[in-house]
PDB file of C-alpha atoms and ligand atoms in Angstrom:
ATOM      1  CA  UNK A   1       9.206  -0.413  -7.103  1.00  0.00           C
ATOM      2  CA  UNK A   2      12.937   0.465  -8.630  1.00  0.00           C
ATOM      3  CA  UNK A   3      15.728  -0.111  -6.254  1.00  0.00           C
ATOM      4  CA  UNK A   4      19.542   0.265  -6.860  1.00  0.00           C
ATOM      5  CA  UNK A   5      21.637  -1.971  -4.600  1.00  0.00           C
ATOM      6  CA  UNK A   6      25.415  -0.735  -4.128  1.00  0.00           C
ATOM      7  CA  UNK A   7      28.458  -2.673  -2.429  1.00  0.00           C
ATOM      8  CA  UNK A   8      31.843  -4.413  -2.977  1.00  0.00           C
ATOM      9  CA  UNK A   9      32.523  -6.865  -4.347  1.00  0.00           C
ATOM     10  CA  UNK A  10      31.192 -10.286  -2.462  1.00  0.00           C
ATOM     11  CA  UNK A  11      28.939  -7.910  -0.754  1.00  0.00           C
ATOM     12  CA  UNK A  12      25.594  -9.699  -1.756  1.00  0.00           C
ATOM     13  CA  UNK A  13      24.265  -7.913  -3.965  1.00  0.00           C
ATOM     14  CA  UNK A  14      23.544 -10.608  -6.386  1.00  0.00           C
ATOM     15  CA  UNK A  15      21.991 -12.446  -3.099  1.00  0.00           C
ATOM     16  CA  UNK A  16      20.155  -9.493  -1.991  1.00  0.00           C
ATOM     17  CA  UNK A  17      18.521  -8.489  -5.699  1.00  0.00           C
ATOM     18  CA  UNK A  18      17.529 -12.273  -6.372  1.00  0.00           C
ATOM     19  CA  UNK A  19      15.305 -11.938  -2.467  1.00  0.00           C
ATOM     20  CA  UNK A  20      13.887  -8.473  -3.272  1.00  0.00           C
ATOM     21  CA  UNK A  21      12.869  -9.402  -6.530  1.00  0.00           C
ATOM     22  CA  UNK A  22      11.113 -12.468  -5.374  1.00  0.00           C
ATOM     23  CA  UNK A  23       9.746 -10.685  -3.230  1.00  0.00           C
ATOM     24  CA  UNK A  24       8.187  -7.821  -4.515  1.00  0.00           C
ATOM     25  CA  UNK A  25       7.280  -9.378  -8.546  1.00  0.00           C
ATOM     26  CA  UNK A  26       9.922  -6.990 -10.349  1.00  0.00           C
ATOM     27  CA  UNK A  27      13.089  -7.613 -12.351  1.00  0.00           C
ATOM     28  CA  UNK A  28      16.311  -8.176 -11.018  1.00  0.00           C
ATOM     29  CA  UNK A  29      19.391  -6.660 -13.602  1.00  0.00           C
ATOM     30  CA  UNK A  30      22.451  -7.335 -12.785  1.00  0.00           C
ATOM     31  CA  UNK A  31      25.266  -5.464 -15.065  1.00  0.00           C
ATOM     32  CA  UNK A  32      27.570  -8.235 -13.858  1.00  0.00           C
ATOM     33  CA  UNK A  33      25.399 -11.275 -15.183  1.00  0.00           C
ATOM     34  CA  UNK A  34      24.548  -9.552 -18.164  1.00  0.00           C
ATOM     35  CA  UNK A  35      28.153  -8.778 -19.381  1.00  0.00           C
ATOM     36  CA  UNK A  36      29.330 -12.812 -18.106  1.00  0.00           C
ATOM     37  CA  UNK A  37      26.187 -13.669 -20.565  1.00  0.00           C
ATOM     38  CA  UNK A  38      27.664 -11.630 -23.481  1.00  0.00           C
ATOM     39  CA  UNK A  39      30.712 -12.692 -22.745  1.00  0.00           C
ATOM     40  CA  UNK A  40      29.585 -16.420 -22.878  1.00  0.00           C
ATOM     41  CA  UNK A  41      27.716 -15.778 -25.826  1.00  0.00           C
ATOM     42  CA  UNK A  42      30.869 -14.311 -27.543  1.00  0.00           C
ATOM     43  CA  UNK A  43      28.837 -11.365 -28.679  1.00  0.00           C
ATOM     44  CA  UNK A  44      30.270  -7.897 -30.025  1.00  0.00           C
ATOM     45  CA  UNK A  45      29.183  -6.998 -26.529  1.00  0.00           C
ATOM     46  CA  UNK A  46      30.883  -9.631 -24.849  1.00  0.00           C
ATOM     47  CA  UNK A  47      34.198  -9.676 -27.506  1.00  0.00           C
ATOM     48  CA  UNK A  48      34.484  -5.973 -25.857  1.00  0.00           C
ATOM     49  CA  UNK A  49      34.044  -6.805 -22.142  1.00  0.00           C
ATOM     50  CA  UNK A  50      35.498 -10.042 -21.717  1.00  0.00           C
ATOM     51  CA  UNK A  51      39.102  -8.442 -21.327  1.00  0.00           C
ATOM     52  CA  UNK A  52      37.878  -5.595 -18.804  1.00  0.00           C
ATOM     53  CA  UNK A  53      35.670  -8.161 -16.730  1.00  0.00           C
ATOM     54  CA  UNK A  54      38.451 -10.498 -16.044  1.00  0.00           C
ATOM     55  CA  UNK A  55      41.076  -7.880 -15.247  1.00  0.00           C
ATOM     56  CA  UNK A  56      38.146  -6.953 -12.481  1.00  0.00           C
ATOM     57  CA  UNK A  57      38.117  -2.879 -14.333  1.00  0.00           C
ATOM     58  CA  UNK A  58      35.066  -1.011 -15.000  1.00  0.00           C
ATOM     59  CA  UNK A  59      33.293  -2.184 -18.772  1.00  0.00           C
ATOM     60  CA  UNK A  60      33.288   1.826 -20.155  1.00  0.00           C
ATOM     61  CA  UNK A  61      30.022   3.200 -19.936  1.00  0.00           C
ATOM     62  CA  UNK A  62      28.388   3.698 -22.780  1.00  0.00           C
ATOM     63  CA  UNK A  63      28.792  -0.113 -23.017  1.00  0.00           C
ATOM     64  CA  UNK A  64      27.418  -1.210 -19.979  1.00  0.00           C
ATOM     65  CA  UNK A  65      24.742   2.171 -20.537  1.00  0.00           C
ATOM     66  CA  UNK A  66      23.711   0.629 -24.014  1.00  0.00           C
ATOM     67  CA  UNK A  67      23.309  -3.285 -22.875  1.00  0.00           C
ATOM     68  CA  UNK A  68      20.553  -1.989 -19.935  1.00  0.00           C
ATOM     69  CA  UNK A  69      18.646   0.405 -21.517  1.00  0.00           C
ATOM     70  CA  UNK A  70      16.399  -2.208 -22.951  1.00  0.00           C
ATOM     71  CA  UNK A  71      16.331  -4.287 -19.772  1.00  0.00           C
ATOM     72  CA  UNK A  72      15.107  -1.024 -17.433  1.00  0.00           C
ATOM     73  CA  UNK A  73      12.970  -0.340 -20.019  1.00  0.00           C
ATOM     74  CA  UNK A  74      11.463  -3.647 -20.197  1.00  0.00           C
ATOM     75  CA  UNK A  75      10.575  -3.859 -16.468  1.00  0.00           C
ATOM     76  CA  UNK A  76       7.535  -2.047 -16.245  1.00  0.00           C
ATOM     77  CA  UNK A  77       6.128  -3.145 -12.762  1.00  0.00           C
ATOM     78  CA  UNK A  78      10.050  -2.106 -11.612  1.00  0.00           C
ATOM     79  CA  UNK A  79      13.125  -3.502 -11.026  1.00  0.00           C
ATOM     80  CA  UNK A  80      16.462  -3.883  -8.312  1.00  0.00           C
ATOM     81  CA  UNK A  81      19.258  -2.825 -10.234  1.00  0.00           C
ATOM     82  CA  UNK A  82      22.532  -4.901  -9.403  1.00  0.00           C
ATOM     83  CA  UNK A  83      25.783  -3.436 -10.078  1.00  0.00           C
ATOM     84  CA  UNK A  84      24.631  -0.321 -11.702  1.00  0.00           C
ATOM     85  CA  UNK A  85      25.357   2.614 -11.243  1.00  0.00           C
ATOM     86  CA  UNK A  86      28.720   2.108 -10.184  1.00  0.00           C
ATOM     87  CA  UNK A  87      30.930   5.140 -10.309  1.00  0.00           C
ATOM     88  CA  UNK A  88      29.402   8.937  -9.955  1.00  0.00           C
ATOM     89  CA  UNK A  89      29.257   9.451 -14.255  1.00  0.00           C
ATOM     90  CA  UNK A  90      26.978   6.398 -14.614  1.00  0.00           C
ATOM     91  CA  UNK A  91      24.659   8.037 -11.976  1.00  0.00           C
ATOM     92  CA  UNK A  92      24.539  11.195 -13.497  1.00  0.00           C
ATOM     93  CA  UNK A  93      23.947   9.651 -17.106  1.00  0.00           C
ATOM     94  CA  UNK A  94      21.077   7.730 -16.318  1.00  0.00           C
ATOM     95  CA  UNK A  95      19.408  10.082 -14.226  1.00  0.00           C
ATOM     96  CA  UNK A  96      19.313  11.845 -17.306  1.00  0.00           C
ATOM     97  CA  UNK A  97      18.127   9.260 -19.039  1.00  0.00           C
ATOM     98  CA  UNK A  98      15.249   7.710 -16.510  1.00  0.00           C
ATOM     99  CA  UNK A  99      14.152  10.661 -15.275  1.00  0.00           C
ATOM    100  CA  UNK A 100      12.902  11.407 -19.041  1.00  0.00           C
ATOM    101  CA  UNK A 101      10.789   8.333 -18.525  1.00  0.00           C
ATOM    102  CA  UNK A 102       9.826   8.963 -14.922  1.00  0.00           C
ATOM    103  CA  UNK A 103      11.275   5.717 -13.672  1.00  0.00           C
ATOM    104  CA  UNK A 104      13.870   7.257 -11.302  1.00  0.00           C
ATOM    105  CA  UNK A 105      14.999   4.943  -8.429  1.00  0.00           C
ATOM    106  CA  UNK A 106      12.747   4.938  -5.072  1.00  0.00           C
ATOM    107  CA  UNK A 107      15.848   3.653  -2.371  1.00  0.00           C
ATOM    108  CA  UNK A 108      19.502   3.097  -2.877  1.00  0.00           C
ATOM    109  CA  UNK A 109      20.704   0.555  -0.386  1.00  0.00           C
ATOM    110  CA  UNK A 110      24.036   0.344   0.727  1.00  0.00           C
ATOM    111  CA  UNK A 111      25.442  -3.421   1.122  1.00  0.00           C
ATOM    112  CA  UNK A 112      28.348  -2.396   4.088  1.00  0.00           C
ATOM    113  CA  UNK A 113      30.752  -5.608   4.725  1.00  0.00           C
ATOM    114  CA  UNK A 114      34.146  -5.781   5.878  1.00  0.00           C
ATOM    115  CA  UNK A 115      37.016  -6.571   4.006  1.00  0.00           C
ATOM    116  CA  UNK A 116      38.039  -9.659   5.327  1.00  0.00           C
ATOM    117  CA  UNK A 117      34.293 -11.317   4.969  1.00  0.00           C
ATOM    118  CA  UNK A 118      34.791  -9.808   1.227  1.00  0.00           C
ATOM    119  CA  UNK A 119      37.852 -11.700   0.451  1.00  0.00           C
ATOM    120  CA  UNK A 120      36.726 -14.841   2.393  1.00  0.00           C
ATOM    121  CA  UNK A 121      33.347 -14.992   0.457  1.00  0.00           C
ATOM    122  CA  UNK A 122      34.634 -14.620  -2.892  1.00  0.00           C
ATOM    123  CA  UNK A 123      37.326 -17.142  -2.630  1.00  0.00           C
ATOM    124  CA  UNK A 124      35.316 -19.642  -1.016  1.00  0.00           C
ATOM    125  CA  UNK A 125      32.685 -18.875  -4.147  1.00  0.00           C
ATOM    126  CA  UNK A 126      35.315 -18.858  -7.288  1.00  0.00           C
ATOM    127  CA  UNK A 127      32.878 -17.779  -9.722  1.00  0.00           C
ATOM    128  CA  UNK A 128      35.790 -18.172 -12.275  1.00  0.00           C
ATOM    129  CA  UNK A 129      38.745 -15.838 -13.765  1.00  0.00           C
ATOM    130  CA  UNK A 130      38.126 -12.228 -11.490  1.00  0.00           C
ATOM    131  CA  UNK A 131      37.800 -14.834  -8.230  1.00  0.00           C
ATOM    132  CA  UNK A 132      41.524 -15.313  -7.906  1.00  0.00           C
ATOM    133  CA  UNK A 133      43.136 -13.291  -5.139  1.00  0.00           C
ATOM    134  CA  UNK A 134      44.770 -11.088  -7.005  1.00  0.00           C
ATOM    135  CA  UNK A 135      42.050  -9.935  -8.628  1.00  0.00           C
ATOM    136  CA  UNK A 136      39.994  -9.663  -5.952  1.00  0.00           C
ATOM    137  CA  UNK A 137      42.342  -7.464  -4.729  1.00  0.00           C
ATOM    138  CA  UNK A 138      41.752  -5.371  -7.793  1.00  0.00           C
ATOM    139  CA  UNK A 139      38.665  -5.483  -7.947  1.00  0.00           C
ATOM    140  CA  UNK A 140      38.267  -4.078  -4.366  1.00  0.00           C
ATOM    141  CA  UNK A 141      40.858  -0.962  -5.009  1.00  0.00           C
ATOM    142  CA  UNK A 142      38.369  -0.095  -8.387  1.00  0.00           C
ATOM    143  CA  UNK A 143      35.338  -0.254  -5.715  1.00  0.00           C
ATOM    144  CA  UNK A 144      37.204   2.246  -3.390  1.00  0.00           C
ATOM    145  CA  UNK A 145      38.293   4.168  -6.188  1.00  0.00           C
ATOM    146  CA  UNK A 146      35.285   4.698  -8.552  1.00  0.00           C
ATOM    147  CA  UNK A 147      32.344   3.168  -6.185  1.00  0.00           C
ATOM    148  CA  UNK A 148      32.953   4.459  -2.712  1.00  0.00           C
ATOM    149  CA  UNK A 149      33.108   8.165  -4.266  1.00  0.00           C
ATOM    150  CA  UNK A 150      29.495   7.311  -5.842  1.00  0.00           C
ATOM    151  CA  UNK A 151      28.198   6.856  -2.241  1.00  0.00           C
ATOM    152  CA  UNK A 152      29.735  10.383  -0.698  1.00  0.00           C
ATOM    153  CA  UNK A 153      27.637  11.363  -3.750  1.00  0.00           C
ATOM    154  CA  UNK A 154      24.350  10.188  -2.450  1.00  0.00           C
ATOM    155  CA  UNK A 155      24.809  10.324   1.323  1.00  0.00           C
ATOM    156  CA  UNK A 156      22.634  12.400   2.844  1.00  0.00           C
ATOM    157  CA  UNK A 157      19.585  11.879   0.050  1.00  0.00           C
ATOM    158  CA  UNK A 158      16.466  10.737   2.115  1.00  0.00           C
ATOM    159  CA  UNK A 159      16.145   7.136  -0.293  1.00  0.00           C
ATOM    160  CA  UNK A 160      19.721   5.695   0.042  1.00  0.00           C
ATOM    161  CA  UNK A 161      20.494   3.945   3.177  1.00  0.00           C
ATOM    162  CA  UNK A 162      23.384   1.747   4.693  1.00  0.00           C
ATOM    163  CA  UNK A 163      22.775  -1.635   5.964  1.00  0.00           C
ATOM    164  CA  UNK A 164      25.143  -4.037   8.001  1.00  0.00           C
ATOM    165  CA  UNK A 165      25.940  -7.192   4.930  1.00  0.00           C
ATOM    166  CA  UNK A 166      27.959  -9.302   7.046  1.00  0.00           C
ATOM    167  CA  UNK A 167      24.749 -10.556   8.858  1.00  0.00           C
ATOM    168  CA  UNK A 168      22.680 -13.834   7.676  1.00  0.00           C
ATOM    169  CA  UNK A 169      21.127 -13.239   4.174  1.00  0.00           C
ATOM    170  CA  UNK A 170      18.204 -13.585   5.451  1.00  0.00           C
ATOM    171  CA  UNK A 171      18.641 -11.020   8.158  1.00  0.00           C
ATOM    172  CA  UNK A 172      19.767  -8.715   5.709  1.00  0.00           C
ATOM    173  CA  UNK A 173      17.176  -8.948   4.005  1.00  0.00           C
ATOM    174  CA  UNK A 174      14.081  -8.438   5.963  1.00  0.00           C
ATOM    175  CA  UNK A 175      16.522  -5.361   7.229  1.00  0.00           C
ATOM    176  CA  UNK A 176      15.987  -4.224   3.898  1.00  0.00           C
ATOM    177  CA  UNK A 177      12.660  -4.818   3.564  1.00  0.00           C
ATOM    178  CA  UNK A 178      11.786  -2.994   6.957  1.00  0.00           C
ATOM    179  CA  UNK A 179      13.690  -0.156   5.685  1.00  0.00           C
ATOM    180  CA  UNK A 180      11.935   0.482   2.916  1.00  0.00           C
ATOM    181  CA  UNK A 181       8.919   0.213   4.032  1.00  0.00           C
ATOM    182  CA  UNK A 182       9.500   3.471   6.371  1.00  0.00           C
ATOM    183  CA  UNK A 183      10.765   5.694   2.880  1.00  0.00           C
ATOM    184  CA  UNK A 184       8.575   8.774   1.942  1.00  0.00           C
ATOM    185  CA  UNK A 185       9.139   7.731  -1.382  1.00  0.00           C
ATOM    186  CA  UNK A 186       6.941   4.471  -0.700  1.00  0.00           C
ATOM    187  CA  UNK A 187       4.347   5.945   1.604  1.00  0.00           C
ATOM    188  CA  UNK A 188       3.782   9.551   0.215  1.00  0.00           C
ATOM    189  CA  UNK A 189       0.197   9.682  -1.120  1.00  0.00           C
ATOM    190  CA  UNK A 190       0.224  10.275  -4.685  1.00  0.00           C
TER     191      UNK A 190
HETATM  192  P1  AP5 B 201      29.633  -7.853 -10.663  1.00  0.00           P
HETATM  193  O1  AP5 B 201      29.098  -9.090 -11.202  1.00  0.00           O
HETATM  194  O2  AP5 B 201      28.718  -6.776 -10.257  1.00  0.00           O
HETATM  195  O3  AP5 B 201      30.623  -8.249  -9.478  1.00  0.00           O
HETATM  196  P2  AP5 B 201      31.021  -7.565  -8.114  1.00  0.00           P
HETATM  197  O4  AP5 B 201      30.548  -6.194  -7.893  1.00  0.00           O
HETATM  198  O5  AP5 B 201      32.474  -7.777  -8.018  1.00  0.00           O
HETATM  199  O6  AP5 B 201      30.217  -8.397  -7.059  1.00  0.00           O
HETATM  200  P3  AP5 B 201      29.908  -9.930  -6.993  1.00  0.00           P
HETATM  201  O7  AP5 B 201      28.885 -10.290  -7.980  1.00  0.00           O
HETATM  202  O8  AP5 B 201      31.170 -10.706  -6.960  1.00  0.00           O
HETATM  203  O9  AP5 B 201      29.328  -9.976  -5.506  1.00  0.00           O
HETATM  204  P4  AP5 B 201      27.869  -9.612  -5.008  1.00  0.00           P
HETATM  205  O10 AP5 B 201      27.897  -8.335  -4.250  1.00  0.00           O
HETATM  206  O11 AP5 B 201      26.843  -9.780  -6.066  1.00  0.00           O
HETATM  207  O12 AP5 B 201      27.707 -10.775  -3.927  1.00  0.00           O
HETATM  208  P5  AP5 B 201      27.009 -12.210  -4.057  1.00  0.00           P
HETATM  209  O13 AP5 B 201      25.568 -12.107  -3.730  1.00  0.00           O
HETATM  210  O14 AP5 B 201      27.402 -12.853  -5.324  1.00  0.00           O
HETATM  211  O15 AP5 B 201      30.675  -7.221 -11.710  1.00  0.00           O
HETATM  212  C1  AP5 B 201      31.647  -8.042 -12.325  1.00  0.00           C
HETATM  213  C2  AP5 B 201      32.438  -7.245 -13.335  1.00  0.00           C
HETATM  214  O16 AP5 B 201      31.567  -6.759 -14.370  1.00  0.00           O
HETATM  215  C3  AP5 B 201      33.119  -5.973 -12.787  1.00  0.00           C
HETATM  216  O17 AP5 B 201      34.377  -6.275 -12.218  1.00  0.00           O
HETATM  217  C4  AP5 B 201      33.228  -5.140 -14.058  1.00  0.00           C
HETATM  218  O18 AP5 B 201      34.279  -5.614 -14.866  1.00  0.00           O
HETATM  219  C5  AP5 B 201      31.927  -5.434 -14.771  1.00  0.00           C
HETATM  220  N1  AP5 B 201      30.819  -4.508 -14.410  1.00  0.00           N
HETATM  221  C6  AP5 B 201      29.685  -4.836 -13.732  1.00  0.00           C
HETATM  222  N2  AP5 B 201      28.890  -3.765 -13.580  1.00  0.00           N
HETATM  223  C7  AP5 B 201      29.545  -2.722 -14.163  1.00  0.00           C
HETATM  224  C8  AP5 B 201      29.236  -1.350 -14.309  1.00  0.00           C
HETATM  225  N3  AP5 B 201      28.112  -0.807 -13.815  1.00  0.00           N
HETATM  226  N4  AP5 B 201      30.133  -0.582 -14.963  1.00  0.00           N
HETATM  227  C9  AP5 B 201      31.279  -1.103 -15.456  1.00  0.00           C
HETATM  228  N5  AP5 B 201      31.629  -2.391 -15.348  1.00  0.00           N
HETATM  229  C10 AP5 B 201      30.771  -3.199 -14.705  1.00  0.00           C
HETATM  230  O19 AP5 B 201      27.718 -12.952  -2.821  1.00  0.00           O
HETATM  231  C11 AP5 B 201      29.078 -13.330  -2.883  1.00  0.00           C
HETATM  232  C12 AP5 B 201      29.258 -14.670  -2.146  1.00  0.00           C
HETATM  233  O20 AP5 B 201      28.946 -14.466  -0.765  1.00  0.00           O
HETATM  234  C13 AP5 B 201      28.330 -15.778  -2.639  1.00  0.00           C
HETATM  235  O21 AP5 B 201      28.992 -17.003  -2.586  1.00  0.00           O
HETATM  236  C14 AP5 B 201      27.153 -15.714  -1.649  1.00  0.00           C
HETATM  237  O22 AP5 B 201      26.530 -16.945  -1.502  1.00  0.00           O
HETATM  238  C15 AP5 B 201      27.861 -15.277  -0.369  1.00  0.00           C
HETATM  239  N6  AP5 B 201      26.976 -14.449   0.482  1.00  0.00           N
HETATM  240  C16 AP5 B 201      26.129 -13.463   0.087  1.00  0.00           C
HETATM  241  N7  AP5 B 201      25.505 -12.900   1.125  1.00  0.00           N
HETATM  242  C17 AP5 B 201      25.987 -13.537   2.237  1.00  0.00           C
HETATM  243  C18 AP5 B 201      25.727 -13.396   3.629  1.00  0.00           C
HETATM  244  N8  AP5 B 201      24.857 -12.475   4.106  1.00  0.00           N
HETATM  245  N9  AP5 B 201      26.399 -14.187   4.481  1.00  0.00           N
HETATM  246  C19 AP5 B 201      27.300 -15.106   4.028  1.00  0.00           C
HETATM  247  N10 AP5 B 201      27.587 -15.296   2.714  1.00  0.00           N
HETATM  248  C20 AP5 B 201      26.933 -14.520   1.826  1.00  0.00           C
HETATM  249 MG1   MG B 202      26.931 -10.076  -8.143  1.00  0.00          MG
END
C-alpha cells in the first residue's frame, strides 16, 4: 500500500501517517522528520536545511528528492508518505522517478482543517523554532502558495480524496481507512 498524505501545516499529517502505518505494516516518511534529524545530526544535509526549515520555506528539491529516494526505496511492503510531494514540481519529478520502479502512489488524501484550528494546534504543540507565530504564519502563506496549487493539480484523479481534519484523530482516521477501502486502485483484480 503507498499513500501520500497532503495538508497544512498542524493539519495531522504526522498524526495521521503514524495510525495508517500502524495500521497497515508499511513505512511512514516524513520529509519533515527526516530534515529535523539531519538537521540534529548537523549533517551536510542538515548544514543545508537547517536555515530553510526554520524560516518555515520549502528545502529545494533536489535536496529533499535525494534524502527519500533511499527511504521509498527501502519500503518494499509500501509506505504513507508525509510531507512529500509538496508543491506541483516535486510531483511531477517523482512520478518520473517511481513510476520507473512501479511503486506509484495508490490514494492521495487530503488533510482539510481550518485556519484557526491550524494556528491553535501548532502553538499549543511548539515543536521548536518554525512554531512561533510568525512563522506559522509563514509557513501557512508557503502552503497556499506552493501546496494548495499541488491539489488543483490532482483534483479530479479517482485516488486523491479530501477529508474533514478538524474531527477527533481517531475519527479521522477510520474516515480514512473507510475511504480507501472503496478505491479501484485497492479492489481492482490484478
Ligand atoms: P513538516 O514537518 O512537514 O511540517 P508541516 O507541514 O508544517 O506540518 P506539521 O508537521 O507541523 O503538522 P502535521 O500536519 O504533521 O500535524 P501533526 O500531526 O504534527 O515540514 C517542516 C519543514 O520542513 C517545512 O516548513 C519545510 O521547511 C521542510 N520540508 C518538509 N517537507 C518538505 C518538502 N517536501 N519540500 C521542501 N521542504 C520540505 O499535528 C499537529 C498538532 O495537532 C499536534 O500537536 C497533534 O497532536 C495535534 N493534532 C493532530 N491531529 C489532531 C486532531 N484530529 N485533533 C486535535 N489535535 C490534533
Ligand atoms: Mg508533521
Amino acid at each position: 500500500m503507498r499513500l501520500l498524505l497532503i495538508g497544512a501545516p498542524g493539519a495531522g499529517k504526522g498524526t495521521q501517517a503514524k495510525r495508517l502505518a500502524a495500521r497497515f505494516g508499511i513505512a511512514h516518511i516524513s520529509s519533515g522528520d527526516l530534515l529535523r534529524q539531519h538537521v540534529r545530526d548537523n549533517s551536510s544535509l542538515g548544514q543545508l536545511a537547517a536555515a530553510y526549515v526554520e524560516k518555515g520555506d520549502l528545502v529545494p528539491d533536489g535536496v529533499v528528492m535525494d534524502m527519500l529516494r533511499k527511504p521509498v526505496t527501502a519500503a518494499t511492503r509500501g509506505y504513507v508518505l508525509d510531507g512529500f510531494p509538496r508543491t506541483v514540481e516535486q510531483a511531477e519529478a517523482s512520478y518520473a522517478v517511481v513510476r520507473t520502479l512501479g511503486v506509484e502512489v495508490q490514494a492521495a488524501i487530503h488533510l482539510d482543517v481550518p485556519q484557526p484550528e491550524l494556528v491553535h494546534r501548532l502553538l499549543s504543540r511548539g515543536r521548536g523554532a518554525d512554531d512561533t507565530e510568525a512563522v506559522i504564519d509563514h509557513r501557512l502563506s508557503v502552503y497556499q502558495e506552493r501546496t494548495v496549487p499541488l491539489l488543483e493539480y490532482y483534483a479530479g484523479r479517482e485516488w486523491m480524496f479530501t477529508v474533514d481534519g478538524a474531527r477527533p484523530a481517531e475519527v479521522v482516521h477510520e474516515d480514512i481507512v473507510q475511504r480507501i477501502q472503496k478505491l479501484a486502485t485497492f479492489t481492482a483484480p490484478n
